[in-house]
Coordinates of C-alpha atoms and ligand atoms in Angstrom, one line a residue:
X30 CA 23.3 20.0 39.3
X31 CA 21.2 19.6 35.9
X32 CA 23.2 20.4 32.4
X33 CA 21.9 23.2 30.6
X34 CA 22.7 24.4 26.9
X35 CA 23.4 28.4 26.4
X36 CA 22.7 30.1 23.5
X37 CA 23.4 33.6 22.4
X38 CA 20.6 35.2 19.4
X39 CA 20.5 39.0 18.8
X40 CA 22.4 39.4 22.0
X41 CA 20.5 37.6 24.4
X42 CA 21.0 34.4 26.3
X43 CA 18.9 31.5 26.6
X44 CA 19.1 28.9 28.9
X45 CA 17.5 25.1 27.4
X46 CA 17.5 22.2 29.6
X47 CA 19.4 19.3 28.6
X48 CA 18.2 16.0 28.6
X49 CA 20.6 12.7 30.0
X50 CA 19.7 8.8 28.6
X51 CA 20.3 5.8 30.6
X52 CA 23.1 5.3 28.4
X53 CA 24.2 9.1 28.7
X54 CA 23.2 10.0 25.7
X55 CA 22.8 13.8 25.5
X56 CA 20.2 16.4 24.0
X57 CA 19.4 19.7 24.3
X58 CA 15.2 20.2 25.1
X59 CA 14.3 22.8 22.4
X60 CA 10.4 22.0 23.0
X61 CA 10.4 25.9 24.4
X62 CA 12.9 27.6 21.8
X63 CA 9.8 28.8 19.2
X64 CA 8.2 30.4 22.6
X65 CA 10.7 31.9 23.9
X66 CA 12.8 33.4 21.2
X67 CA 10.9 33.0 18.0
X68 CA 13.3 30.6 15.9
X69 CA 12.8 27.2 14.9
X70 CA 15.7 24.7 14.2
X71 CA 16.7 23.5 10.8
X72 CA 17.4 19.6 10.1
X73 CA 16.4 18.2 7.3
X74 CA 16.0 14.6 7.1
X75 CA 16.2 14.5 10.9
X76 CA 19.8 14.1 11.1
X77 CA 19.9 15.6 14.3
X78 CA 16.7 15.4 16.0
X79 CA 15.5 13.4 18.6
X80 CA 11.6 13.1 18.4
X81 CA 10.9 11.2 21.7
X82 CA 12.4 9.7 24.5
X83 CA 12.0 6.2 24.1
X84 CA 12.9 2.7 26.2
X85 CA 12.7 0.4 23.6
X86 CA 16.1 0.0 21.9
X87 CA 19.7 1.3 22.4
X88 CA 21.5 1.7 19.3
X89 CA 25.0 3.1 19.6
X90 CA 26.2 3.7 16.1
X91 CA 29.9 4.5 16.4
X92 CA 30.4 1.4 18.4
X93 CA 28.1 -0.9 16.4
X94 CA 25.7 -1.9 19.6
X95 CA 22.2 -2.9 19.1
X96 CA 19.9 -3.5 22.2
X97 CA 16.2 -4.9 22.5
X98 CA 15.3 -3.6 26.3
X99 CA 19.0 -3.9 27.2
X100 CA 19.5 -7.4 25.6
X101 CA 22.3 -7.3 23.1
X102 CA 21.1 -8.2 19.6
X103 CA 23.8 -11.1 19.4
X104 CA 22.5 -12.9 22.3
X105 CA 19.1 -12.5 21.2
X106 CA 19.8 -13.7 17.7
X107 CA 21.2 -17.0 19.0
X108 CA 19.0 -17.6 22.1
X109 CA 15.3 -16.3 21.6
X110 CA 12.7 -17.3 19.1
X111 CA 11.2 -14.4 17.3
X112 CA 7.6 -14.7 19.2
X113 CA 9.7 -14.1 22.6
X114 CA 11.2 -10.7 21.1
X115 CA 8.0 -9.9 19.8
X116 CA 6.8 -9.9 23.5
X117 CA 9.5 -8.3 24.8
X118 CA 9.7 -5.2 22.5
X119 CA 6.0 -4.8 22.9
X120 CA 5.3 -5.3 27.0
X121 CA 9.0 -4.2 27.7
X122 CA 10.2 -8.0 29.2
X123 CA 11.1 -11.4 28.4
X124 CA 7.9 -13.4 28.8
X125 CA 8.0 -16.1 31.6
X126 CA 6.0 -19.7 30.4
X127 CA 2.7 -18.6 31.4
X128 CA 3.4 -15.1 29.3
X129 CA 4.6 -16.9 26.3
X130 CA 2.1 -19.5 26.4
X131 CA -0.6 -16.7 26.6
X132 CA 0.5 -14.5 24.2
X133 CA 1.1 -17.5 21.6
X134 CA -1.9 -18.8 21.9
X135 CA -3.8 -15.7 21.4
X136 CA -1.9 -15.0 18.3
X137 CA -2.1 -18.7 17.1
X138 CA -6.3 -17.7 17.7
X139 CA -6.1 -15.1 15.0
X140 CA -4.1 -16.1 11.9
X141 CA -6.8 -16.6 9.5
X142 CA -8.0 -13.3 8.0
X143 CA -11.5 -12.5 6.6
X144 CA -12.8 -14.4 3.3
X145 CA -13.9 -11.1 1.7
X146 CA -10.1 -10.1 2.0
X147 CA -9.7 -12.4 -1.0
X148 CA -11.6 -10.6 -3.1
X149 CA -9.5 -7.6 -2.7
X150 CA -6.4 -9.5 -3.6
X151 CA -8.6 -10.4 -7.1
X152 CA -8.9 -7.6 -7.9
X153 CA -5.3 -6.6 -7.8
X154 CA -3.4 -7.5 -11.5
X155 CA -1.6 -10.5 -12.2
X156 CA 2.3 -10.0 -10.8
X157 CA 1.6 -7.0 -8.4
X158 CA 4.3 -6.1 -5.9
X159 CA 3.8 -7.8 -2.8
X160 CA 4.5 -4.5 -0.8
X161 CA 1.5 -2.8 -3.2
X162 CA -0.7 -5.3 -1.6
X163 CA 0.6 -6.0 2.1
X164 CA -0.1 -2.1 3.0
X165 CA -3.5 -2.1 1.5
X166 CA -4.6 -5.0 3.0
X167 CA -3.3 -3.9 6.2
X168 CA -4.9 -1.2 6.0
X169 CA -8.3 -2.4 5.4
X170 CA -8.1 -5.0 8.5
X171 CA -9.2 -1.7 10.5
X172 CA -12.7 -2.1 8.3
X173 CA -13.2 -5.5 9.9
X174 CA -12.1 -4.6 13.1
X175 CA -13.9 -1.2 14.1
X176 CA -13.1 -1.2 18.0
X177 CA -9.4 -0.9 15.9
X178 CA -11.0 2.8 15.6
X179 CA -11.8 3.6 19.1
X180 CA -9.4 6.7 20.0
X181 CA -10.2 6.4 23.8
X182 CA -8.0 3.1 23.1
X183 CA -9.3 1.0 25.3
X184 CA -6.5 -1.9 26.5
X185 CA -8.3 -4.7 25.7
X186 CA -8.8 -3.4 22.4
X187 CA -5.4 -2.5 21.9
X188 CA -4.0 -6.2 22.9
X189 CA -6.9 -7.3 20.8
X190 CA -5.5 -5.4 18.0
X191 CA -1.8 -6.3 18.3
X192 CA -2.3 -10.2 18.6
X193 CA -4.8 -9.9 15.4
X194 CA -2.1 -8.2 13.6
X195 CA 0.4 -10.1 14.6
X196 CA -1.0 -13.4 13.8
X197 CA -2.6 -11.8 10.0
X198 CA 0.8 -10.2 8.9
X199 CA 2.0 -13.4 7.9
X200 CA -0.8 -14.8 6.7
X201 CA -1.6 -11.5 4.7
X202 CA 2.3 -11.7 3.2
X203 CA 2.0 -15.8 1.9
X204 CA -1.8 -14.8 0.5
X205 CA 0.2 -11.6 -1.3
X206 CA 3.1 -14.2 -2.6
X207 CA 0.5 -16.5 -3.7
X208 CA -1.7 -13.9 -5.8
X209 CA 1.7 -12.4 -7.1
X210 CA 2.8 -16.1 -8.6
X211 CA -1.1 -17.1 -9.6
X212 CA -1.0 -20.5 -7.3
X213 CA -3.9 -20.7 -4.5
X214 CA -3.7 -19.2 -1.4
X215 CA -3.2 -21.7 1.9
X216 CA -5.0 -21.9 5.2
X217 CA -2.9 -20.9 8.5
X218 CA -2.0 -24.3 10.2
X219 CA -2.0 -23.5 14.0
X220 CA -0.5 -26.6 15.2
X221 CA 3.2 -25.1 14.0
X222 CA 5.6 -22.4 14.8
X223 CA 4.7 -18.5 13.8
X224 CA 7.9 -19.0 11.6
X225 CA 6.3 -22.6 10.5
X226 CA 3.3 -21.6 9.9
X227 CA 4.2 -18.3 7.4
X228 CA 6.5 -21.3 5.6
X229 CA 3.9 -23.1 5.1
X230 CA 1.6 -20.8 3.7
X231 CA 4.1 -19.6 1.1
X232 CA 5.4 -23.0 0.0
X233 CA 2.5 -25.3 1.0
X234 CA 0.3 -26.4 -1.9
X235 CA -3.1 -28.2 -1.1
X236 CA -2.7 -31.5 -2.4
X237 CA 0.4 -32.2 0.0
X238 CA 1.4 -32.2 3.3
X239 CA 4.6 -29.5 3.7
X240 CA 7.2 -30.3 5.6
X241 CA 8.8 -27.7 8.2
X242 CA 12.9 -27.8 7.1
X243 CA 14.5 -26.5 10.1
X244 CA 17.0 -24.8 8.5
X245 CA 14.9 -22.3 6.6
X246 CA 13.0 -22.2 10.0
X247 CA 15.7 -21.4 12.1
X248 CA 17.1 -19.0 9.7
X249 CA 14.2 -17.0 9.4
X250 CA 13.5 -16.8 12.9
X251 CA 17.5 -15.2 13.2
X252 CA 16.7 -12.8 10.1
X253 CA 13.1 -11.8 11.6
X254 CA 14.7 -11.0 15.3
X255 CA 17.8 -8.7 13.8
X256 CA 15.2 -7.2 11.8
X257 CA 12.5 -6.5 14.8
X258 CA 13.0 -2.9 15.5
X259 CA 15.8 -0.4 15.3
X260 CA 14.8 2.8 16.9
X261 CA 13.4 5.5 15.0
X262 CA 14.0 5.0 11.4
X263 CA 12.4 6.6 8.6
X264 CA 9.2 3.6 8.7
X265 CA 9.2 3.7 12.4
X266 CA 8.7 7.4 12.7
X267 CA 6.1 6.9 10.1
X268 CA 4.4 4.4 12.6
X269 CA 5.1 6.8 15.5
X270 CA 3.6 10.8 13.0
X271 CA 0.7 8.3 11.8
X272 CA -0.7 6.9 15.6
X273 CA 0.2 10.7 17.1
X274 CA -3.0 11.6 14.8
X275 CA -4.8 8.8 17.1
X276 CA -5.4 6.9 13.9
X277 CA -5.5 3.2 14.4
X278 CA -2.7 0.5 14.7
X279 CA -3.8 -1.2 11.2
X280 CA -3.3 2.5 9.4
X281 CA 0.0 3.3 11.1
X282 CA 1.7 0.1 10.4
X283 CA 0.3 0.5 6.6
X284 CA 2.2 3.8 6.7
X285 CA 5.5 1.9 7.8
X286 CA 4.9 -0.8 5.5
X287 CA 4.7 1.8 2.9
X288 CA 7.6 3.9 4.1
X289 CA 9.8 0.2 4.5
X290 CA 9.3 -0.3 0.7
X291 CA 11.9 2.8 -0.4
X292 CA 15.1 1.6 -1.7
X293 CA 17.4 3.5 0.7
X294 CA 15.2 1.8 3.7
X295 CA 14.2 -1.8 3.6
X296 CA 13.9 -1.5 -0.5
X297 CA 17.3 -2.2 0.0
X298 CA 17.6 -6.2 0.1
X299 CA 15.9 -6.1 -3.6
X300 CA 17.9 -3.5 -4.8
X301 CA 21.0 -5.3 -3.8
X302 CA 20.3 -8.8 -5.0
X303 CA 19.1 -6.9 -8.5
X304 CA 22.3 -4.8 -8.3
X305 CA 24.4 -7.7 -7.7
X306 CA 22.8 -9.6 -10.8
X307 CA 23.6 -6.8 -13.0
X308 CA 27.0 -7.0 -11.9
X309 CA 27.0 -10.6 -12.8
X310 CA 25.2 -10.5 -15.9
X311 CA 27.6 -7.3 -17.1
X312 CA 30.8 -9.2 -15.8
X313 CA 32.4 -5.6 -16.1
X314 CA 35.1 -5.3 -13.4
X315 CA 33.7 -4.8 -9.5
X316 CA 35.8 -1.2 -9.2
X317 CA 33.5 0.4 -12.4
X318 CA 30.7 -0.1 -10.0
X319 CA 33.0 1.5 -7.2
X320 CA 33.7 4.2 -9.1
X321 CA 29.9 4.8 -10.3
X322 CA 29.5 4.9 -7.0
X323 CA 31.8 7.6 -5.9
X324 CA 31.0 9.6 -9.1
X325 CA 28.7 12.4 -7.9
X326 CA 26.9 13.2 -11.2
X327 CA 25.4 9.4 -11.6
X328 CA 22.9 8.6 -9.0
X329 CA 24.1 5.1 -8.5
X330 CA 24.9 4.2 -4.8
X331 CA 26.6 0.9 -4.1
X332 CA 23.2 -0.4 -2.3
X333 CA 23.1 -2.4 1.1
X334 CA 26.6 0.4 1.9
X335 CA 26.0 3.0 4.3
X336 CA 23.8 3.6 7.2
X337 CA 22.6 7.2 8.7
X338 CA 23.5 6.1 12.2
X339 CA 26.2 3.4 12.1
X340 CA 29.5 4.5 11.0
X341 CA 31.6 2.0 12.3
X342 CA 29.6 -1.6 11.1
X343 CA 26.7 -2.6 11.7
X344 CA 26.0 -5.3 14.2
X345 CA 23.3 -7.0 12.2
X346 CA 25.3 -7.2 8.7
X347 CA 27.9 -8.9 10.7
X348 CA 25.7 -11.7 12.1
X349 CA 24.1 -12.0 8.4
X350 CA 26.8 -12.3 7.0
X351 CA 28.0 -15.8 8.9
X352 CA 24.6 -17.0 9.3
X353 CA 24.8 -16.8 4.9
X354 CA 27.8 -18.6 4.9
X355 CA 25.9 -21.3 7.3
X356 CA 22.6 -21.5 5.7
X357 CA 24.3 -22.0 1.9
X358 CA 26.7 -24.7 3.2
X359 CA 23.4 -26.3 5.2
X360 CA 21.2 -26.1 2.5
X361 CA 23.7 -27.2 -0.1
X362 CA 23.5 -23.8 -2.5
X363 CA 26.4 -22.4 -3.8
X364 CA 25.3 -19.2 -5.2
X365 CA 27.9 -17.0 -7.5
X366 CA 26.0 -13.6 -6.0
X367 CA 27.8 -14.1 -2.3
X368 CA 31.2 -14.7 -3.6
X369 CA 30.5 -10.9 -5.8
X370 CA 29.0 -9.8 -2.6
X371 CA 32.1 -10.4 -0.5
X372 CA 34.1 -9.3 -2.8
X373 CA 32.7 -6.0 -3.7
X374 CA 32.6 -5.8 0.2
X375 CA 36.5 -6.1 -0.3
X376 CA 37.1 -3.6 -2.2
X377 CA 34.9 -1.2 -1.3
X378 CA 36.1 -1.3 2.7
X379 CA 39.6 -0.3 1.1
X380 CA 38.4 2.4 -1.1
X381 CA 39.3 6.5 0.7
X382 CA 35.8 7.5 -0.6
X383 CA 34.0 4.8 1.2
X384 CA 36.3 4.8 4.8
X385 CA 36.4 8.6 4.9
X386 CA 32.3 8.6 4.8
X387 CA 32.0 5.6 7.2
X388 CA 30.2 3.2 4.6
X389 CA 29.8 0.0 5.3
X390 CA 27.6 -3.1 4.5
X391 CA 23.8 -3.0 6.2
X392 CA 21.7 -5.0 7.2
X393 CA 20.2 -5.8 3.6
X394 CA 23.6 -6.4 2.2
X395 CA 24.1 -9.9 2.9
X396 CA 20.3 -10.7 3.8
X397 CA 19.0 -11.0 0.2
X398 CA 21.8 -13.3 -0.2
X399 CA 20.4 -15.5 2.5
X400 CA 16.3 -15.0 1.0
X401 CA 17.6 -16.4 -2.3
X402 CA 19.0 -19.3 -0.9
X403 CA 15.9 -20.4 0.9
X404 CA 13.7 -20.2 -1.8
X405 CA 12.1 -16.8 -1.3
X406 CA 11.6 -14.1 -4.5
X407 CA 13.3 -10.9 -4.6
X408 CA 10.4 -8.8 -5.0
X409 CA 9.0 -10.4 -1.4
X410 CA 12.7 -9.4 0.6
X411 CA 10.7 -6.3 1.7
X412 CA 7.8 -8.2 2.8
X413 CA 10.4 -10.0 4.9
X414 CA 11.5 -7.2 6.2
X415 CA 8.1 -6.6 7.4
X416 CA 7.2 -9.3 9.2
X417 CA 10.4 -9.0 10.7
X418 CA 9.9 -5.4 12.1
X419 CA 6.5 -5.6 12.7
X420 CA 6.9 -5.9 16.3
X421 CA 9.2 -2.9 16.3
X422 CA 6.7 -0.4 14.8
X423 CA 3.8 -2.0 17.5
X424 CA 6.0 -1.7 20.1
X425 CA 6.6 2.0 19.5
X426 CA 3.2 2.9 18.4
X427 CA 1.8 1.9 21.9
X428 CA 5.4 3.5 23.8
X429 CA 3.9 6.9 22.2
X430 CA 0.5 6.5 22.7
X431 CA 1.1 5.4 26.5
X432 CA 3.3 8.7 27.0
X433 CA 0.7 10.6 25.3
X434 CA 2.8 12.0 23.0
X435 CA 1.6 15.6 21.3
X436 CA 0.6 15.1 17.2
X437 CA 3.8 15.1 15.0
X438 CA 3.9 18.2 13.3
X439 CA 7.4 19.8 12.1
X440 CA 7.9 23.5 10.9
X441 CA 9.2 24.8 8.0
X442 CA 11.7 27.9 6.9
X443 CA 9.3 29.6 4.0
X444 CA 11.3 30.4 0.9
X445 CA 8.4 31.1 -1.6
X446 CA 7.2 34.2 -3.3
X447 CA 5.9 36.5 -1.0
X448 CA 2.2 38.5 -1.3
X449 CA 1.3 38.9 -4.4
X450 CA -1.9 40.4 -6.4
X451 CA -3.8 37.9 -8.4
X452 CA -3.9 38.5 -11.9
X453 CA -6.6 37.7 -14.4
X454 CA -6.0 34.9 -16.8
X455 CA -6.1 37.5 -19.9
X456 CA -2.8 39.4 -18.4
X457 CA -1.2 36.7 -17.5
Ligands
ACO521 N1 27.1 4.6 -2.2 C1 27.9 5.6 -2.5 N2 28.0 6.8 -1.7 C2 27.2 6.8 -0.6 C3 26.4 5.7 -0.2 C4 26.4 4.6 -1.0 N3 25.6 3.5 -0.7 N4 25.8 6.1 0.9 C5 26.2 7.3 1.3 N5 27.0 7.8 0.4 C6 27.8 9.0 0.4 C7 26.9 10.2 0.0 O1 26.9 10.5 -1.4 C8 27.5 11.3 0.9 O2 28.7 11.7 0.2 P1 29.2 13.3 0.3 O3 29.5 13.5 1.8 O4 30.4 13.3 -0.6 O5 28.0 14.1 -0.2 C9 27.9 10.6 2.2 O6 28.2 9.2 1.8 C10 26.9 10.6 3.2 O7 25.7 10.1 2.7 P2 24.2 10.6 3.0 O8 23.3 10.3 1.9 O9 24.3 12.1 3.5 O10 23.9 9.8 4.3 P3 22.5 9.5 4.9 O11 22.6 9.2 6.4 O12 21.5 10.6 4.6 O13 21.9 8.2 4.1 C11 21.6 6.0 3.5 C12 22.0 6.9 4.6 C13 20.2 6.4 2.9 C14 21.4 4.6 4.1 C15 22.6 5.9 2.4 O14 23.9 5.5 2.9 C16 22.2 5.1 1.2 O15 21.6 5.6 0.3 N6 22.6 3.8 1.1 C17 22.2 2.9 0.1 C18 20.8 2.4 0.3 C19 20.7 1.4 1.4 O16 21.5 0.4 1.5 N7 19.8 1.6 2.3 C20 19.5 0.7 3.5 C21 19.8 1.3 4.8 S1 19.6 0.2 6.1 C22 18.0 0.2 6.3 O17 17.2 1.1 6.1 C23 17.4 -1.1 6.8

């Protein structure tokens, strides 16, 4: 017999269908609760909401599980490169040879973007944020590529369109570095690895020949697969309210890029590594910052802590957190910033204010730590994190355009003044 949700307004009952996951995750079907009784729900900032059924990952927050299409994230992390996730989040399964050969090669086809695009990075100043100029740009590919536009989305357009972003995000991101720093931009080099190739193009100069460390490589392949999707979080349901206009897969993932850049979303690996500098630099003891923290009339928030759906850990920041540990040792860095970071870990974890509210270290807690190490500026991190989650945001931009999902438009409770006579501008 199906579930259903009762619920008593002014008196009368109403039935609502509820909804079972594969997991058996629960929700009550409200789609008909305007219609039927004339009340919306109230939820601000979502906490509550589900906004689409969706196949893509699992996340269970209180137990600290993280799935790609059933495939736990630890396994994946170890195992798969990222191109292989990329597939899998996108057409729903692990590629077989022909698949990965296929899909590889068309994304290898495409990494080179447009030579007017380098005008547009001209024009932008001298030392301006790489996040500034990663969502413009990826916004304008959908100029060069008008079949991009076609609503009636066509599906050879629409692989078309994810293999050209694919292969340009990376290119676009070195090219942004580059223009940030003043030092000339580098051509793609299709004979290496999509993580190889970005490399590369951020460290390559072109006098020399750059050599592929596979430690860096390896490590950025690990830090772009934990970061490839994560249901729908804020950029991701940016991605998902942008396409449900029909507007093309270049101008929604410019949206998520944008929305990615906030410090309480994937701002966060700068404003930990900045946060954990001050505390260097300040050398005032690690429990002031706690206490900031927990002090509710100064806005500072111990960044990198706290998560709206884990409340437990969170998966990722535990694998980061080793793999920091091994890429330092490998790479031969000792950097004072992770010994502050684990131990402002340390005492946070122990402090009532931060176990009664279930905060613990994120994903960007440890992963900036990591970014240092292997060279890579702090105010790229989010650019990282981009590249990283790119596959994510395609993956569920073409989920919701195959289910035909309805344009994304919430309600509101009105609290404003209500009618009122205009007055002339004498007697006001
Ligand atoms: N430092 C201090 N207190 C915190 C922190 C923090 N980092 N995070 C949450 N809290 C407190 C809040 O003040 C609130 O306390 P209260 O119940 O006494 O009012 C309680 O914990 C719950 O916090 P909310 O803000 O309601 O939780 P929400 O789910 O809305 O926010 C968020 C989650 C944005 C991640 C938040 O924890 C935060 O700002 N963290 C720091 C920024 C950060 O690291 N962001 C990256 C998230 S991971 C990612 O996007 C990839």
């Amino acid at each position: 017999m199906s579930e259903t949700a009762r619920m008593i307004l002014d008196g009368q009952e109403y039935e609502f269908p509820v909804i079972s996951g594969s997991e058996n995750e629960k929700a009550i079907d409200i789609s008909k609760l305007r219609g039927s009784t004339g009340y919306i729900t109230m939820d601000p900032g979502f906490k509550n909401t589900g906004s689409t059924q969706s196949g893509i990952t699992y996340l269970d927050g209180e137990n600290g599980v993280l799935r790609y299409r059933g495939y736990a994230i630890e396994e994946l992390a170890e195992k798969a490169s990222f191109i292989e996730v990329a597939y899998l989040l996108i057409y729903g399964d692990l590629p077989n040879k022909e698949q990965l050969q296929y899909f590889n090669d068309s994304v290898t086809r495409h990494t080179i973007v447009h030579e007017n695009m380098k005008r547009f990075f001209d024009a932008f100043p001298l030392g301006a944020h790489p996040m500034g100029m990663l969502s413009s740009m990826v916004a304008s590919l959908s100029t060069f590529y008008p079949e991009s536009q076609n609503p009636n989305r066509d599906i050879t357009d629409i692989d078309l369109t994810i293999h050209r972003l694919i292969a340009k995000l990376p290119t676009l991101a070195a090219q942004a570095y580059k223009h940030n720093v003043g030092l000339p931009t580098m051509y793609p080099k299709n004979d290496l690895s999509y993580v190889g190739n970005f490399m590369h193009m951020m460290w390559g100069v072109p006098a020399e020949d750059y050599e592929v460390n596979p430690i860096v490589e390896s490590a950025l392949n690990k830090l772009f697969i934990l970061h490839a999707d994560h249901e729908q979080n804020c950029s991701t349901s940016t991605v998902r309210v942008v396409g449900s206009s029909q507007a093309n897969l270049y101008s929604s993932v410019s949206a998520g890029v944008s929305a990615l850049w906030g410090p309480l979303h994937g701002g966060a690996n700068q404003a930990v590594i900045e946060m954990l500098e001050a505390i260097r630099a300040e050398g005032s003891p690690l429990q002031s910052w706690i206490d900031r923290a927990k002090d509710k009339t100064d806005s500072f928030r111990l960044m990198g802590f706290g998560h709206r759906v884990y409340k437990n850990f969170d998966p990722r920041a535990r694998i980061i957190k080793k793999a920091a540990d091994e890429v330092l040792g490998q790479l031969g860095v000792n950097d004072p910033v992770l010994d502050i970071a684990k131990q402002l870990e340390e005492v946070a974890l122990n402090d009532e204010y931060f176990v009664k509210r279930g905060l613990y270290p994120n994903v960007d807690f440890y992963s900036g730590i990591i970014y240092r190490a292997l060279g890579i500026p702090t105010d790229m991190f989010t650019v990282m994190f981009a590249l990283g989650r790119l596959p994510g945001w395609i993956g569920q931009w073409k989920e919701m355009t195959e289910n035909r999902e309805p344009i994304g438009r919430p309600r509101q409770v009105y609290v404003g003044a209500t009618e009122r006579a205009f007055t002339s501008l004498d007697a006001r």
